[in-house]
PDB file of C-alpha atoms in Angstrom:
ATOM      1  CA  LYS A   1      52.536  -1.440   3.120  1.00  0.00           C
ATOM      2  CA  LYS A   2      51.120  -3.323   6.051  1.00  0.00           C
ATOM      3  CA  THR A   3      48.934  -6.247   5.273  1.00  0.00           C
ATOM      4  CA  PRO A   4      46.213  -7.425   7.718  1.00  0.00           C
ATOM      5  CA  PRO A   5      47.023 -10.545   9.656  1.00  0.00           C
ATOM      6  CA  GLN A   6      45.976 -13.742   8.026  1.00  0.00           C
ATOM      7  CA  THR A   7      43.864 -16.275   9.956  1.00  0.00           C
ATOM      8  CA  ASN A   8      42.898 -19.820   8.884  1.00  0.00           C
ATOM      9  CA  ALA A   9      39.345 -19.581  10.349  1.00  0.00           C
ATOM     10  CA  PRO A  10      36.716 -18.600   7.837  1.00  0.00           C
ATOM     11  CA  SER A  11      34.445 -15.657   8.908  1.00  0.00           C
ATOM     12  CA  ALA A  12      30.840 -16.362   9.570  1.00  0.00           C
ATOM     13  CA  VAL A  13      29.902 -13.787   7.019  1.00  0.00           C
ATOM     14  CA  ALA A  14      32.145 -15.294   4.303  1.00  0.00           C
ATOM     15  CA  ALA A  15      30.648 -18.739   5.030  1.00  0.00           C
ATOM     16  CA  MET A  16      27.163 -17.285   4.250  1.00  0.00           C
ATOM     17  CA  GLU A  17      27.728 -15.527   0.957  1.00  0.00           C
ATOM     18  CA  PRO A  18      25.171 -15.929  -1.802  1.00  0.00           C
ATOM     19  CA  ALA A  19      26.324 -18.554  -4.275  1.00  0.00           C
ATOM     20  CA  SER A  20      26.895 -15.879  -6.895  1.00  0.00           C
ATOM     21  CA  LYS A  21      29.765 -14.530  -4.830  1.00  0.00           C
ATOM     22  CA  ARG A  22      31.345 -17.891  -4.066  1.00  0.00           C
ATOM     23  CA  PRO A  23      32.998 -20.447  -6.427  1.00  0.00           C
ATOM     24  CA  ARG A  24      30.589 -21.855  -9.051  1.00  0.00           C
ATOM     25  CA  GLU A  25      29.560 -25.525  -8.959  1.00  0.00           C
ATOM     26  CA  GLY A  26      32.450 -27.648 -10.016  1.00  0.00           C
ATOM     27  CA  GLU A  27      35.090 -25.156  -8.965  1.00  0.00           C
ATOM     28  CA  ALA A  28      37.078 -25.665  -5.796  1.00  0.00           C
ATOM     29  CA  ASP A  29      35.896 -23.985  -2.605  1.00  0.00           C
ATOM     30  CA  GLU A  30      38.432 -22.925  -0.030  1.00  0.00           C
ATOM     31  CA  ASP A  31      37.757 -25.812   2.180  1.00  0.00           C
ATOM     32  CA  GLY A  32      35.279 -27.798  -0.001  1.00  0.00           C
ATOM     33  CA  ALA A  33      32.749 -28.113   2.902  1.00  0.00           C
ATOM     34  CA  ARG A  34      29.748 -25.885   2.011  1.00  0.00           C
ATOM     35  CA  LEU A  35      26.077 -26.904   1.661  1.00  0.00           C
ATOM     36  CA  LYS A  36      24.342 -25.424  -1.488  1.00  0.00           C
ATOM     37  CA  LEU A  37      20.715 -24.704  -0.682  1.00  0.00           C
ATOM     38  CA  GLN A  38      18.110 -23.183  -3.042  1.00  0.00           C
ATOM     39  CA  VAL A  39      15.933 -20.611  -1.427  1.00  0.00           C
ATOM     40  CA  SER A  40      12.728 -19.817  -3.249  1.00  0.00           C
ATOM     41  CA  LEU A  41      10.077 -17.137  -2.816  1.00  0.00           C
ATOM     42  CA  PRO A  42       6.475 -17.833  -3.711  1.00  0.00           C
ATOM     43  CA  SER A  43       6.921 -15.695  -6.811  1.00  0.00           C
ATOM     44  CA  GLY A  44       9.194 -18.297  -8.237  1.00  0.00           C
ATOM     45  CA  ARG A  45      12.351 -16.221  -7.741  1.00  0.00           C
ATOM     46  CA  SER A  46      15.093 -18.220  -6.191  1.00  0.00           C
ATOM     47  CA  GLU A  47      18.834 -17.899  -5.258  1.00  0.00           C
ATOM     48  CA  ASP A  48      21.319 -20.623  -4.443  1.00  0.00           C
ATOM     49  CA  VAL A  49      23.057 -19.961  -1.077  1.00  0.00           C
ATOM     50  CA  LEU A  50      26.172 -21.657   0.133  1.00  0.00           C
ATOM     51  CA  VAL A  51      26.532 -22.129   3.862  1.00  0.00           C
ATOM     52  CA  ASP A  52      28.924 -23.809   6.317  1.00  0.00           C
ATOM     53  CA  PRO A  53      27.423 -27.181   7.492  1.00  0.00           C
ATOM     54  CA  SER A  54      27.839 -26.091  11.092  1.00  0.00           C
ATOM     55  CA  ALA A  55      25.727 -22.911  10.529  1.00  0.00           C
ATOM     56  CA  THR A  56      22.278 -22.274  12.120  1.00  0.00           C
ATOM     57  CA  VAL A  57      19.043 -21.666  10.226  1.00  0.00           C
ATOM     58  CA  GLY A  58      19.420 -18.037  11.407  1.00  0.00           C
ATOM     59  CA  ASP A  59      22.758 -17.946   9.457  1.00  0.00           C
ATOM     60  CA  LEU A  60      21.060 -19.337   6.351  1.00  0.00           C
ATOM     61  CA  LYS A  61      18.169 -16.754   6.760  1.00  0.00           C
ATOM     62  CA  LEU A  62      20.698 -13.817   6.948  1.00  0.00           C
ATOM     63  CA  ALA A  63      22.449 -15.238   3.768  1.00  0.00           C
ATOM     64  CA  ALA A  64      19.025 -15.772   2.025  1.00  0.00           C
ATOM     65  CA  GLN A  65      17.975 -12.201   2.954  1.00  0.00           C
ATOM     66  CA  ARG A  66      21.127 -10.711   1.325  1.00  0.00           C
ATOM     67  CA  ALA A  67      20.925 -12.979  -1.717  1.00  0.00           C
ATOM     68  CA  LEU A  68      17.099 -12.272  -2.357  1.00  0.00           C
ATOM     69  CA  ARG A  69      17.387  -8.632  -1.155  1.00  0.00           C
ATOM     70  CA  GLN A  70      14.451  -9.144   1.200  1.00  0.00           C
ATOM     71  CA  GLY A  71      14.637  -7.754   4.809  1.00  0.00           C
ATOM     72  CA  PHE A  72      12.278 -10.074   6.715  1.00  0.00           C
ATOM     73  CA  LEU A  73      12.028 -13.714   5.728  1.00  0.00           C
ATOM     74  CA  THR A  74      10.522 -16.808   7.310  1.00  0.00           C
ATOM     75  CA  LEU A  75      12.192 -20.120   5.996  1.00  0.00           C
ATOM     76  CA  THR A  76      10.170 -23.340   5.718  1.00  0.00           C
ATOM     77  CA  LEU A  77      11.071 -26.896   4.697  1.00  0.00           C
ATOM     78  CA  ASP A  78       8.353 -29.293   3.596  1.00  0.00           C
ATOM     79  CA  GLY A  79       5.742 -27.062   5.195  1.00  0.00           C
ATOM     80  CA  ARG A  80       7.554 -26.843   8.626  1.00  0.00           C
ATOM     81  CA  LEU A  81       8.728 -23.513   9.851  1.00  0.00           C
ATOM     82  CA  LEU A  82      12.474 -23.544  10.532  1.00  0.00           C
ATOM     83  CA  ASP A  83      13.665 -22.323  13.954  1.00  0.00           C
ATOM     84  CA  PRO A  84      16.523 -19.728  13.499  1.00  0.00           C
ATOM     85  CA  ALA A  85      18.304 -21.130  16.567  1.00  0.00           C
ATOM     86  CA  GLU A  86      18.385 -24.639  15.118  1.00  0.00           C
ATOM     87  CA  PHE A  87      21.611 -25.950  13.483  1.00  0.00           C
ATOM     88  CA  LEU A  88      21.112 -26.878   9.834  1.00  0.00           C
ATOM     89  CA  GLN A  89      21.902 -30.570  10.366  1.00  0.00           C
ATOM     90  CA  SER A  90      19.364 -30.768  13.326  1.00  0.00           C
ATOM     91  CA  ALA A  91      16.759 -29.085  10.995  1.00  0.00           C
ATOM     92  CA  GLY A  92      17.321 -31.967   8.567  1.00  0.00           C
ATOM     93  CA  LEU A  93      18.784 -29.784   5.778  1.00  0.00           C
ATOM     94  CA  ARG A  94      20.989 -31.495   3.285  1.00  0.00           C
ATOM     95  CA  ASP A  95      23.071 -30.331   0.336  1.00  0.00           C
ATOM     96  CA  GLY A  96      20.722 -29.421  -2.642  1.00  0.00           C
ATOM     97  CA  ASP A  97      17.615 -28.946  -0.558  1.00  0.00           C
ATOM     98  CA  CYS A  98      15.065 -26.354  -1.626  1.00  0.00           C
ATOM     99  CA  ILE A  99      13.827 -24.048   1.037  1.00  0.00           C
ATOM    100  CA  ALA A 100      10.710 -21.795   0.719  1.00  0.00           C
ATOM    101  CA  ALA A 101      11.065 -18.293   1.987  1.00  0.00           C
ATOM    102  CA  ILE A 102       8.167 -16.292   2.876  1.00  0.00           C
ATOM    103  CA  ALA A 103       8.761 -12.360   2.826  1.00  0.00           C
ATOM    104  CA  GLN A 104       6.923 -10.317   5.373  1.00  0.00           C
ATOM    105  CA  GLN A 105       6.542  -6.654   5.775  1.00  0.00           C
ATOM    106  CA  PRO A 106       7.452  -5.203   9.082  1.00  0.00           C
ATOM    107  CA  LYS A 107       4.945  -3.192  11.092  1.00  0.00           C
ATOM    108  CA  LEU A 108       5.945   0.135  12.859  1.00  0.00           C
ATOM    109  CA  ALA A 109       4.163   2.062  15.622  1.00  0.00           C
ATOM    110  CA  ALA A 110       5.626   5.222  16.994  1.00  0.00           C
ATOM    111  CA  THR A 111       5.023   8.101  19.362  1.00  0.00           C
ATOM    112  CA  ARG A 112       7.287  11.080  20.018  1.00  0.00           C
ATOM    113  CA  ALA A 113       9.100   9.147  22.815  1.00  0.00           C
ATOM    114  CA  ALA A 114       9.171   5.528  21.498  1.00  0.00           C
ATOM    115  CA  PHE A 115       8.644   3.126  18.696  1.00  0.00           C
ATOM    116  CA  ALA A 116       8.070  -0.533  18.034  1.00  0.00           C
ATOM    117  CA  LEU A 117       8.944  -2.564  15.030  1.00  0.00           C
ATOM    118  CA  TRP A 118       7.457  -6.165  14.513  1.00  0.00           C
ATOM    119  CA  ARG A 119       6.388  -8.584  11.981  1.00  0.00           C
ATOM    120  CA  VAL A 120       3.473 -10.899  12.117  1.00  0.00           C
ATOM    121  CA  GLY A 121       4.364 -14.280  13.639  1.00  0.00           C
ATOM    122  CA  SER A 122       7.461 -12.900  15.503  1.00  0.00           C
ATOM    123  CA  ASP A 123       8.009 -13.344  19.245  1.00  0.00           C
ATOM    124  CA  ARG A 124      10.181 -10.286  19.555  1.00  0.00           C
ATOM    125  CA  ILE A 125       9.442  -6.423  19.373  1.00  0.00           C
ATOM    126  CA  ALA A 126      12.195  -4.050  18.806  1.00  0.00           C
TER     127      ALA A 126
END
């Protein structure tokens, strides 16, 4: 049997796994350098997400979307919208912070030849 080659670099996806799929608090993490952030919806539902400290807010958003099973989220900290391109450290995020997540429904318009998908507050149309 052949085994896939081993690398020492953690994958970006593995670094963004919901906390439920990562070691529990108090257990050893592979490299011990993850931030544990709580992401909460207005309904009160929340999930702990572990992320690499060098990740971006966009990486955190993807991990939160997976953990909360919500496709379109906007993240806020202390009432300030977080820029997906910003690094977590630059955004002022620290281990244990609680981030508010706002779920939004996408809008769709279509003709026979084209379609557009967007969400309110977004600067992109796909």
